[in-house]
Amino acid sequence: MPIYTPPTRDMSFVLHEVLNAPQSDIPGYDMLDRDTTDAILEEGGKFAAEVFAPLNPVGDREGCRLENGIVRTPTGFKAAFDQLRDGGWTGLDCAEEYGGQGMPHLMGTAMGEIFAASNMALNMYHGLTHGAYSAIHAHGSDAQKRKWLPKMVSCEWTGTMNLTEPHAGTDLGLMRTKAEPQADGSYKITGTKIFISAGDHDMAENIIHLVLARIPGGPEGVKGISLFIVPKVLVNDDGTLGARNAVSVGNIEEKMGIHGNSTCVMNYDGATGYLLGEAHKGLRAMFTMMNEARLAVGVQGLAQAEAAYQNAAAYARERLQGRAITGPENPGGPADPIIVHPDVRRVLMDARSFIEGARALTFWAAELIDRAERTGDEAAEALVSLLIPVIKGVQTDRGFDTTVQAQQVFGGHGYIEEHGMSQFARDARIAMIYEGANGIQALDLVGRKLPAAGGKPIMAFFESVIGFIKENEADAALKAEFLDPLKAASKDLQAATGYFAQSGMKVPNNALAGAYDFMHLFGHVAIGLMWARMAKAARAALAAGTGDESFYETKLATGRYYMARQLPQTRSLLARIESGAEPVMALAAEAF
Amino acid sequence: MPIYTPPTRDMSFVLHEVLNAPQSDIPGYDMLDRDTTDAILEEGGKFAAEVFAPLNPVGDREGCRLENGIVRTPTGFKAAFDQLRDGGWTGLDCAEEYGGQGMPHLMGTAMGEIFAASNMALNMYHGLTHGAYSAIHAHGSDAQKRKWLPKMVSCEWTGTMNLTEPHAGTDLGLMRTKAEPQADGSYKITGTKIFISAGDHDMAENIIHLVLARIPGGPEGVKGISLFIVPKVLVNDDGTLGARNAVSVGNIEEKMGIHGNSTCVMNYDGATGYLLGEAHKGLRAMFTMMNEARLAVGVQGLAQAEAAYQNAAAYARERLQGRAITGPENPGGPADPIIVHPDVRRVLMDARSFIEGARALTFWAAELIDRAERTGDEAAEALVSLLIPVIKGVQTDRGFDTTVQAQQVFGGHGYIEEHGMSQFARDARIAMIYEGANGIQALDLVGRKLPAAGGKPIMAFFESVIGFIKENEADAALKAEFLDPLKAASKDLQAATGYFAQSGMKVPNNALAGAYDFMHLFGHVAIGLMWARMAKAARAALAAGTGDESFYETKLATGRYYMARQLPQTRSLLARIESGAEPVMALAAEAF
């Protein structure tokens, strides 16, 4: 069975030595003293590793089954979900007013990585609920919040998001599901939604669907879409459960992965729904929580990469094949462990240098979300909105690649389902698609986030890079190993930004054709910046002699690898971008 | 159900307009006149598309089952395999002496792509047989050839390759299976082999296993391994089938993909085997056919990419979502087909520019194999031996990536098994692993093929690149669009080669740490060379006014894309290589 050890030491390093969370001026960050965060990560990590992780292959093998209209989850899922609920993990970063613990989103994000790495399919039942909670929390009336939120915070009721229809995926303007107003102020919802994760299951007494639909007579396109709360079971005014609503599962999909999560076709046949937020402004309401939701998916990419990496590293230390070219390192054994081979090291170093950099970037983004939400800092909001498509797109692409490379370390054994390496790759694959496919992230980045506010957010990002370099270049070793490569990569990103500003203005396709490469170029610079920040922290700890030297030396070596071997990718990406739309668009559609 | 149209026009272009096959001085190439090759590709392609392809999802869904010691293949496989046999497709490039049609390997390779694209798992039963045929043909005594080959050429009997044991994968020196000599000259084979593709099934009356084993008393390590013919059913001197041999299936593996092919644990319990070739020289005998076998796996990467690409292109032309930024292209419809979006084009152009370049490279390699085998040309043998690890490693890596990107075009629909896009990716994944995992290909390239014959083969490759550039640079358009980028990429490859020669000589890990990146760098230059050759041919056809202009214009546009947007990757790869082993090997094994 695959192993998983929560990377709590590394998380603590980012929280306390890079972000210095408890010293932050963000309200509530004073809760995040090191003893508290360490205790939460250790306790939650223990639960995730001992309860969630062993069920990961079970969920993959058994999948969900639709029996007489009810979805049955895999063996053990219900008991584990009960434990998650009973342990209070579902409300970690929810409002205390509704039964949550009121912790910053940063803390929820760290725990989210651990749960997603342990069992992504199982954790999604909670993750979707959290998303629905956030939307109701942001847009619901007080009465709605009181009615729905407490049981969602506890996950006694779980939540879903219903956007996609068979003919309307990315293009939500084509949506047809309709919502007819009733005399009592409610609506009758009719239509079919597909790809509804956690759409039905046997682990909660009610499921609260958030459904996008059109109120007849409203504007066409995306401006005529409203958001509705549609419970599986109607809820009486006293909070007790009433009649079954006209919501049913049409089918569950056979998928490449996340078999333990039920992906449902949901049929609404005049189901009772309640308008959430303003009529016709449902898309905006649904997307208020976009940064949080997309960050969570970026975390999934990182989490699957971490779990796969840990298994590859363990296998590489144990599997005996061949000898080191520099002479036997296990002379008493029949062969050396394969970790002696540089090409195996390459895979492991590519993995960990990406993972640790991405984790730091993720935590920084979570901090920015907290800052924006808790202080109303618009610059933080703008900056994190710029970073989010990068994090979602890059971390899920490279997270998936990392699982594939980790699988490769196992040779033929990696292809056999028994070892679990295939599951990491198959599960990670979905994160590149849902919550806005990665091509859409790239478009969001280049088409909306770059030009936003006259380019202020991207300028702020560059300033944070250049500012960090300037502040720290007196440290010669830091400069040579981290700041100089970061500066070079940042110049590539600036050049690409300039190309879009000039050429993309005249020929919009020049920007769109380079959007995906720009997203990855941005990801390299952002992760490079985080490595520079981590290197500074590690060097400071070593200079202060605070102990744990090998941790900091390892951190620095991993960072050096990133700067030397991953960051140069920016050159090729810039070349691709600067070749413009011409080669991309040269063919007629019929030529394909 | 996924579509598949054999790319016969493109194959014909490479065979006749790039390689000019029938004009070649290679014996037997006079058979390859255009009418003949077109007829074979059309007829074989029709059969593959109509019979093999529809069974591809069936095989994935049903998989193979082990029932009372016998492997049952998926519904329809046996009938299709009978048709393959009856159509004479199994002996296309086998010796006429044993019932084959004696066509060049080049023709077998072209048809191999079509069969692999149609149904990789089903085609493997034939592919493995072909490999075993080749080994017996090269190393068997006349009596052995007469006894075993005719029924293998016809696939009445199929073949397998038995190398791996649980503790001995890449490191075959650790192998334990033993072969005890008997008084009658035969051997008793005892041991367990794993990952035996097509190890058992219900589609042939006999299975001829080629098994590596040790004769007691022989040298230790790889120098004490011999190769044996071990039939599932013993064969009497008159050619009739005799008693069942002591060979059994221990288990069949649950795998990520190629479910339609039975991957078996094979138990040999004192099974009767016959020495093939010389004692203790089994590894050499098994690997005589390595170039052919590895080329065939490189073809699988290309083939899955082609099939996935075709489906992505079709979907992109049909799926309506969003509008072109330059204005509606389908104003009468609810939205434009997604092929209008530059980011979808990027995926399709990345795919086809890789596929067409890789196909040309593959055919060139097959031609070199024919030249080496049919004329004894040692330079051709050395050059193709250099190219083979590049083709196997690069085409399976990038072939897999292409299937993943093609799947992405489908959005959420790509993740659902129903559309078949997941299968292309899951099937393609194995090709990166078997027949020498791609890391091993990189080591073979850098550790053995580069230094071979004092570097003559790599010099010959550079000469072919530089020679082609010099010969053609009078054509200004070809120079600007193809030759100049090729020259720049080739310089990067030369720089990397020089780095290995100097730095790798002193510190071998400096070469090994960069081996994988070197393989991909080499792949870009080799594919770039093929694009330059194809561009020359396309320009010549356009200048000659032979008709079919849109084919040639499309070819040129696709090639321009490769040169402008794929080839610049060589810069980053060179930077990775030149960073040396230090960052790769910095950590202690315990730090992972």
JSON list of C-alpha atoms in Angstrom, two decimals, chain A residues 330-476:
[
{"chain": "A", "resi": 330, "resn": "ASN", "atom": "CA", "xyz": [25.91, -1.25, -1.17]},
{"chain": "A", "resi": 331, "resn": "PRO", "atom": "CA", "xyz": [28.83, -3.63, -1.62]},
{"chain": "A", "resi": 332, "resn": "GLY", "atom": "CA", "xyz": [27.35, -6.27, 0.66]},
{"chain": "A", "resi": 333, "resn": "GLY", "atom": "CA", "xyz": [24.14, -6.47, -1.39]},
{"chain": "A", "resi": 334, "resn": "PRO", "atom": "CA", "xyz": [23.43, -7.88, -4.83]},
{"chain": "A", "resi": 335, "resn": "ALA", "atom": "CA", "xyz": [23.10, -4.35, -6.24]},
{"chain": "A", "resi": 336, "resn": "ASP", "atom": "CA", "xyz": [22.85, -0.71, -5.16]},
{"chain": "A", "resi": 337, "resn": "PRO", "atom": "CA", "xyz": [19.56, 1.03, -4.42]},
{"chain": "A", "resi": 338, "resn": "ILE", "atom": "CA", "xyz": [18.47, 2.86, -7.55]},
{"chain": "A", "resi": 339, "resn": "ILE", "atom": "CA", "xyz": [18.68, 6.19, -5.76]},
{"chain": "A", "resi": 340, "resn": "VAL", "atom": "CA", "xyz": [22.41, 6.14, -6.54]},
{"chain": "A", "resi": 341, "resn": "HIS", "atom": "CA", "xyz": [21.66, 6.67, -10.24]},
{"chain": "A", "resi": 342, "resn": "PRO", "atom": "CA", "xyz": [21.75, 10.30, -11.39]},
{"chain": "A", "resi": 343, "resn": "ASP", "atom": "CA", "xyz": [18.73, 9.84, -13.63]},
{"chain": "A", "resi": 344, "resn": "VAL", "atom": "CA", "xyz": [16.62, 8.65, -10.70]},
{"chain": "A", "resi": 345, "resn": "ARG", "atom": "CA", "xyz": [17.87, 11.62, -8.70]},
{"chain": "A", "resi": 346, "resn": "ARG", "atom": "CA", "xyz": [16.83, 13.90, -11.55]},
{"chain": "A", "resi": 347, "resn": "VAL", "atom": "CA", "xyz": [13.26, 12.69, -11.22]},
{"chain": "A", "resi": 348, "resn": "LEU", "atom": "CA", "xyz": [13.22, 13.03, -7.45]},
{"chain": "A", "resi": 349, "resn": "MET", "atom": "CA", "xyz": [14.84, 16.47, -7.49]},
{"chain": "A", "resi": 350, "resn": "ASP", "atom": "CA", "xyz": [12.52, 17.73, -10.23]},
{"chain": "A", "resi": 351, "resn": "ALA", "atom": "CA", "xyz": [9.65, 16.56, -8.05]},
{"chain": "A", "resi": 352, "resn": "ARG", "atom": "CA", "xyz": [10.67, 17.95, -4.69]},
{"chain": "A", "resi": 353, "resn": "SER", "atom": "CA", "xyz": [11.99, 21.24, -6.02]},
{"chain": "A", "resi": 354, "resn": "PHE", "atom": "CA", "xyz": [8.65, 21.82, -7.73]},
{"chain": "A", "resi": 355, "resn": "ILE", "atom": "CA", "xyz": [6.58, 20.63, -4.77]},
{"chain": "A", "resi": 356, "resn": "GLU", "atom": "CA", "xyz": [8.30, 22.70, -2.10]},
{"chain": "A", "resi": 357, "resn": "GLY", "atom": "CA", "xyz": [8.27, 25.80, -4.27]},
{"chain": "A", "resi": 358, "resn": "ALA", "atom": "CA", "xyz": [4.62, 25.32, -5.14]},
{"chain": "A", "resi": 359, "resn": "ARG", "atom": "CA", "xyz": [3.71, 24.79, -1.50]},
{"chain": "A", "resi": 360, "resn": "ALA", "atom": "CA", "xyz": [5.30, 28.09, -0.54]},
{"chain": "A", "resi": 361, "resn": "LEU", "atom": "CA", "xyz": [3.53, 29.84, -3.41]},
{"chain": "A", "resi": 362, "resn": "THR", "atom": "CA", "xyz": [0.22, 28.29, -2.35]},
{"chain": "A", "resi": 363, "resn": "PHE", "atom": "CA", "xyz": [0.63, 29.42, 1.23]},
{"chain": "A", "resi": 364, "resn": "TRP", "atom": "CA", "xyz": [1.53, 32.93, 0.11]},
{"chain": "A", "resi": 365, "resn": "ALA", "atom": "CA", "xyz": [-1.64, 33.04, -1.99]},
{"chain": "A", "resi": 366, "resn": "ALA", "atom": "CA", "xyz": [-3.73, 31.82, 0.96]},
{"chain": "A", "resi": 367, "resn": "GLU", "atom": "CA", "xyz": [-2.20, 34.58, 3.08]},
{"chain": "A", "resi": 368, "resn": "LEU", "atom": "CA", "xyz": [-3.14, 37.13, 0.41]},
{"chain": "A", "resi": 369, "resn": "ILE", "atom": "CA", "xyz": [-6.71, 35.81, 0.39]},
{"chain": "A", "resi": 370, "resn": "ASP", "atom": "CA", "xyz": [-6.85, 36.19, 4.17]},
{"chain": "A", "resi": 371, "resn": "ARG", "atom": "CA", "xyz": [-5.45, 39.71, 3.91]},
{"chain": "A", "resi": 372, "resn": "ALA", "atom": "CA", "xyz": [-7.99, 40.67, 1.28]},
{"chain": "A", "resi": 373, "resn": "GLU", "atom": "CA", "xyz": [-10.90, 39.15, 3.19]},
{"chain": "A", "resi": 374, "resn": "ARG", "atom": "CA", "xyz": [-9.92, 40.21, 6.67]},
{"chain": "A", "resi": 375, "resn": "THR", "atom": "CA", "xyz": [-8.60, 43.71, 5.98]},
{"chain": "A", "resi": 376, "resn": "GLY", "atom": "CA", "xyz": [-10.30, 44.62, 2.68]},
{"chain": "A", "resi": 377, "resn": "ASP", "atom": "CA", "xyz": [-6.86, 45.22, 1.13]},
{"chain": "A", "resi": 378, "resn": "GLU", "atom": "CA", "xyz": [-7.66, 45.68, -2.54]},
{"chain": "A", "resi": 379, "resn": "ALA", "atom": "CA", "xyz": [-4.07, 45.38, -3.68]},
{"chain": "A", "resi": 380, "resn": "ALA", "atom": "CA", "xyz": [-3.84, 41.97, -2.00]},
{"chain": "A", "resi": 381, "resn": "GLU", "atom": "CA", "xyz": [-7.08, 40.95, -3.68]},
{"chain": "A", "resi": 382, "resn": "ALA", "atom": "CA", "xyz": [-5.78, 42.09, -7.07]},
{"chain": "A", "resi": 383, "resn": "LEU", "atom": "CA", "xyz": [-2.43, 40.37, -6.64]},
{"chain": "A", "resi": 384, "resn": "VAL", "atom": "CA", "xyz": [-3.90, 37.06, -5.55]},
{"chain": "A", "resi": 385, "resn": "SER", "atom": "CA", "xyz": [-6.42, 37.23, -8.40]},
{"chain": "A", "resi": 386, "resn": "LEU", "atom": "CA", "xyz": [-3.44, 37.47, -10.73]},
{"chain": "A", "resi": 387, "resn": "LEU", "atom": "CA", "xyz": [-1.64, 34.57, -9.07]},
{"chain": "A", "resi": 388, "resn": "ILE", "atom": "CA", "xyz": [-4.60, 32.19, -8.86]},
{"chain": "A", "resi": 389, "resn": "PRO", "atom": "CA", "xyz": [-4.84, 31.13, -12.52]},
{"chain": "A", "resi": 390, "resn": "VAL", "atom": "CA", "xyz": [-1.07, 30.59, -12.46]},
{"chain": "A", "resi": 391, "resn": "ILE", "atom": "CA", "xyz": [-1.30, 28.44, -9.35]},
{"chain": "A", "resi": 392, "resn": "LYS", "atom": "CA", "xyz": [-4.27, 26.44, -10.60]},
{"chain": "A", "resi": 393, "resn": "GLY", "atom": "CA", "xyz": [-2.86, 25.88, -14.09]},
{"chain": "A", "resi": 394, "resn": "VAL", "atom": "CA", "xyz": [0.78, 25.35, -13.30]},
{"chain": "A", "resi": 395, "resn": "GLN", "atom": "CA", "xyz": [0.43, 23.29, -10.16]},
{"chain": "A", "resi": 396, "resn": "THR", "atom": "CA", "xyz": [-2.08, 20.90, -11.69]},
{"chain": "A", "resi": 397, "resn": "ASP", "atom": "CA", "xyz": [-0.09, 20.51, -14.93]},
{"chain": "A", "resi": 398, "resn": "ARG", "atom": "CA", "xyz": [3.21, 20.02, -13.20]},
{"chain": "A", "resi": 399, "resn": "GLY", "atom": "CA", "xyz": [1.61, 18.12, -10.35]},
{"chain": "A", "resi": 400, "resn": "PHE", "atom": "CA", "xyz": [0.28, 15.60, -12.85]},
{"chain": "A", "resi": 401, "resn": "ASP", "atom": "CA", "xyz": [3.66, 15.43, -14.62]},
{"chain": "A", "resi": 402, "resn": "THR", "atom": "CA", "xyz": [5.27, 14.77, -11.27]},
{"chain": "A", "resi": 403, "resn": "THR", "atom": "CA", "xyz": [2.96, 11.85, -10.54]},
{"chain": "A", "resi": 404, "resn": "VAL", "atom": "CA", "xyz": [3.80, 10.40, -13.97]},
{"chain": "A", "resi": 405, "resn": "GLN", "atom": "CA", "xyz": [7.53, 10.76, -13.34]},
{"chain": "A", "resi": 406, "resn": "ALA", "atom": "CA", "xyz": [7.18, 9.27, -9.86]},
{"chain": "A", "resi": 407, "resn": "GLN", "atom": "CA", "xyz": [5.37, 6.33, -11.41]},
{"chain": "A", "resi": 408, "resn": "GLN", "atom": "CA", "xyz": [8.28, 5.97, -13.82]},
{"chain": "A", "resi": 409, "resn": "VAL", "atom": "CA", "xyz": [10.70, 5.37, -10.92]},
{"chain": "A", "resi": 410, "resn": "PHE", "atom": "CA", "xyz": [8.84, 2.10, -10.27]},
{"chain": "A", "resi": 411, "resn": "GLY", "atom": "CA", "xyz": [9.47, 0.82, -13.80]},
{"chain": "A", "resi": 412, "resn": "GLY", "atom": "CA", "xyz": [6.96, -1.88, -14.74]},
{"chain": "A", "resi": 413, "resn": "HIS", "atom": "CA", "xyz": [5.76, -2.02, -11.15]},
{"chain": "A", "resi": 414, "resn": "GLY", "atom": "CA", "xyz": [4.49, 1.53, -11.56]},
{"chain": "A", "resi": 415, "resn": "TYR", "atom": "CA", "xyz": [2.09, 0.46, -14.29]},
{"chain": "A", "resi": 416, "resn": "ILE", "atom": "CA", "xyz": [0.49, -2.23, -12.12]},
{"chain": "A", "resi": 417, "resn": "GLU", "atom": "CA", "xyz": [-2.45, -0.92, -10.11]},
{"chain": "A", "resi": 418, "resn": "GLU", "atom": "CA", "xyz": [-1.29, -2.82, -7.02]},
{"chain": "A", "resi": 419, "resn": "HIS", "atom": "CA", "xyz": [1.40, -0.25, -6.18]},
{"chain": "A", "resi": 420, "resn": "GLY", "atom": "CA", "xyz": [-0.93, 2.74, -6.28]},
{"chain": "A", "resi": 421, "resn": "MET", "atom": "CA", "xyz": [1.28, 4.89, -8.52]},
{"chain": "A", "resi": 422, "resn": "SER", "atom": "CA", "xyz": [-1.20, 4.74, -11.37]},
{"chain": "A", "resi": 423, "resn": "GLN", "atom": "CA", "xyz": [-3.92, 6.08, -9.09]},
{"chain": "A", "resi": 424, "resn": "PHE", "atom": "CA", "xyz": [-1.93, 9.18, -8.19]},
{"chain": "A", "resi": 425, "resn": "ALA", "atom": "CA", "xyz": [-1.58, 10.00, -11.89]},
{"chain": "A", "resi": 426, "resn": "ARG", "atom": "CA", "xyz": [-5.18, 9.15, -12.77]},
{"chain": "A", "resi": 427, "resn": "ASP", "atom": "CA", "xyz": [-6.54, 11.15, -9.83]},
{"chain": "A", "resi": 428, "resn": "ALA", "atom": "CA", "xyz": [-4.24, 14.13, -10.46]},
{"chain": "A", "resi": 429, "resn": "ARG", "atom": "CA", "xyz": [-5.37, 14.26, -14.09]},
{"chain": "A", "resi": 430, "resn": "ILE", "atom": "CA", "xyz": [-8.81, 15.72, -13.27]},
{"chain": "A", "resi": 431, "resn": "ALA", "atom": "CA", "xyz": [-7.34, 18.75, -11.55]},
{"chain": "A", "resi": 432, "resn": "MET", "atom": "CA", "xyz": [-6.07, 20.00, -14.92]},
{"chain": "A", "resi": 433, "resn": "ILE", "atom": "CA", "xyz": [-9.64, 19.97, -16.16]},
{"chain": "A", "resi": 434, "resn": "TYR", "atom": "CA", "xyz": [-12.19, 20.94, -13.56]},
{"chain": "A", "resi": 435, "resn": "GLU", "atom": "CA", "xyz": [-12.72, 24.32, -11.95]},
{"chain": "A", "resi": 436, "resn": "GLY", "atom": "CA", "xyz": [-11.85, 25.86, -15.33]},
{"chain": "A", "resi": 437, "resn": "ALA", "atom": "CA", "xyz": [-9.65, 23.78, -17.65]},
{"chain": "A", "resi": 438, "resn": "ASN", "atom": "CA", "xyz": [-6.05, 24.97, -17.65]},
{"chain": "A", "resi": 439, "resn": "GLY", "atom": "CA", "xyz": [-6.39, 26.60, -21.05]},
{"chain": "A", "resi": 440, "resn": "ILE", "atom": "CA", "xyz": [-9.15, 28.71, -19.51]},
{"chain": "A", "resi": 441, "resn": "GLN", "atom": "CA", "xyz": [-6.86, 29.62, -16.62]},
{"chain": "A", "resi": 442, "resn": "ALA", "atom": "CA", "xyz": [-4.34, 30.87, -19.16]},
{"chain": "A", "resi": 443, "resn": "LEU", "atom": "CA", "xyz": [-6.99, 32.95, -20.91]},
{"chain": "A", "resi": 444, "resn": "ASP", "atom": "CA", "xyz": [-8.20, 34.35, -17.60]},
{"chain": "A", "resi": 445, "resn": "LEU", "atom": "CA", "xyz": [-4.61, 35.29, -16.77]},
{"chain": "A", "resi": 446, "resn": "VAL", "atom": "CA", "xyz": [-3.76, 36.94, -20.06]},
{"chain": "A", "resi": 447, "resn": "GLY", "atom": "CA", "xyz": [-7.16, 38.24, -21.11]},
{"chain": "A", "resi": 448, "resn": "ARG", "atom": "CA", "xyz": [-8.44, 39.53, -17.76]},
{"chain": "A", "resi": 449, "resn": "LYS", "atom": "CA", "xyz": [-5.89, 39.55, -14.99]},
{"chain": "A", "resi": 450, "resn": "LEU", "atom": "CA", "xyz": [-2.94, 41.07, -16.88]},
{"chain": "A", "resi": 451, "resn": "PRO", "atom": "CA", "xyz": [-4.85, 44.09, -18.18]},
{"chain": "A", "resi": 452, "resn": "ALA", "atom": "CA", "xyz": [-6.81, 44.48, -14.92]},
{"chain": "A", "resi": 453, "resn": "ALA", "atom": "CA", "xyz": [-6.56, 47.89, -13.27]},
{"chain": "A", "resi": 454, "resn": "GLY", "atom": "CA", "xyz": [-4.27, 49.18, -15.98]},
{"chain": "A", "resi": 455, "resn": "GLY", "atom": "CA", "xyz": [-1.73, 46.47, -15.24]},
{"chain": "A", "resi": 456, "resn": "LYS", "atom": "CA", "xyz": [-1.25, 47.43, -11.58]},
{"chain": "A", "resi": 457, "resn": "PRO", "atom": "CA", "xyz": [-1.33, 43.85, -10.24]},
{"chain": "A", "resi": 458, "resn": "ILE", "atom": "CA", "xyz": [1.35, 42.58, -12.61]},
{"chain": "A", "resi": 459, "resn": "MET", "atom": "CA", "xyz": [3.45, 45.65, -11.84]},
{"chain": "A", "resi": 460, "resn": "ALA", "atom": "CA", "xyz": [3.02, 44.89, -8.15]},
{"chain": "A", "resi": 461, "resn": "PHE", "atom": "CA", "xyz": [4.23, 41.35, -8.75]},
{"chain": "A", "resi": 462, "resn": "PHE", "atom": "CA", "xyz": [7.31, 42.56, -10.60]},
{"chain": "A", "resi": 463, "resn": "GLU", "atom": "CA", "xyz": [7.97, 45.06, -7.83]},
{"chain": "A", "resi": 464, "resn": "SER", "atom": "CA", "xyz": [7.84, 42.32, -5.24]},
{"chain": "A", "resi": 465, "resn": "VAL", "atom": "CA", "xyz": [10.39, 40.32, -7.26]},
{"chain": "A", "resi": 466, "resn": "ILE", "atom": "CA", "xyz": [12.69, 43.25, -7.95]},
{"chain": "A", "resi": 467, "resn": "GLY", "atom": "CA", "xyz": [12.26, 44.60, -4.43]},
{"chain": "A", "resi": 468, "resn": "PHE", "atom": "CA", "xyz": [13.24, 41.26, -2.94]},
{"chain": "A", "resi": 469, "resn": "ILE", "atom": "CA", "xyz": [16.29, 41.05, -5.18]},
{"chain": "A", "resi": 470, "resn": "LYS", "atom": "CA", "xyz": [17.42, 44.56, -4.29]},
{"chain": "A", "resi": 471, "resn": "GLU", "atom": "CA", "xyz": [16.92, 44.10, -0.58]},
{"chain": "A", "resi": 472, "resn": "ASN", "atom": "CA", "xyz": [18.99, 40.96, -0.48]},
{"chain": "A", "resi": 473, "resn": "GLU", "atom": "CA", "xyz": [21.71, 41.21, -3.07]},
{"chain": "A", "resi": 474, "resn": "ALA", "atom": "CA", "xyz": [24.34, 42.09, -0.52]},
{"chain": "A", "resi": 475, "resn": "ASP", "atom": "CA", "xyz": [24.34, 38.39, 0.35]},
{"chain": "A", "resi": 476, "resn": "ALA", "atom": "CA", "xyz": [26.74, 37.20, -2.35]}
]
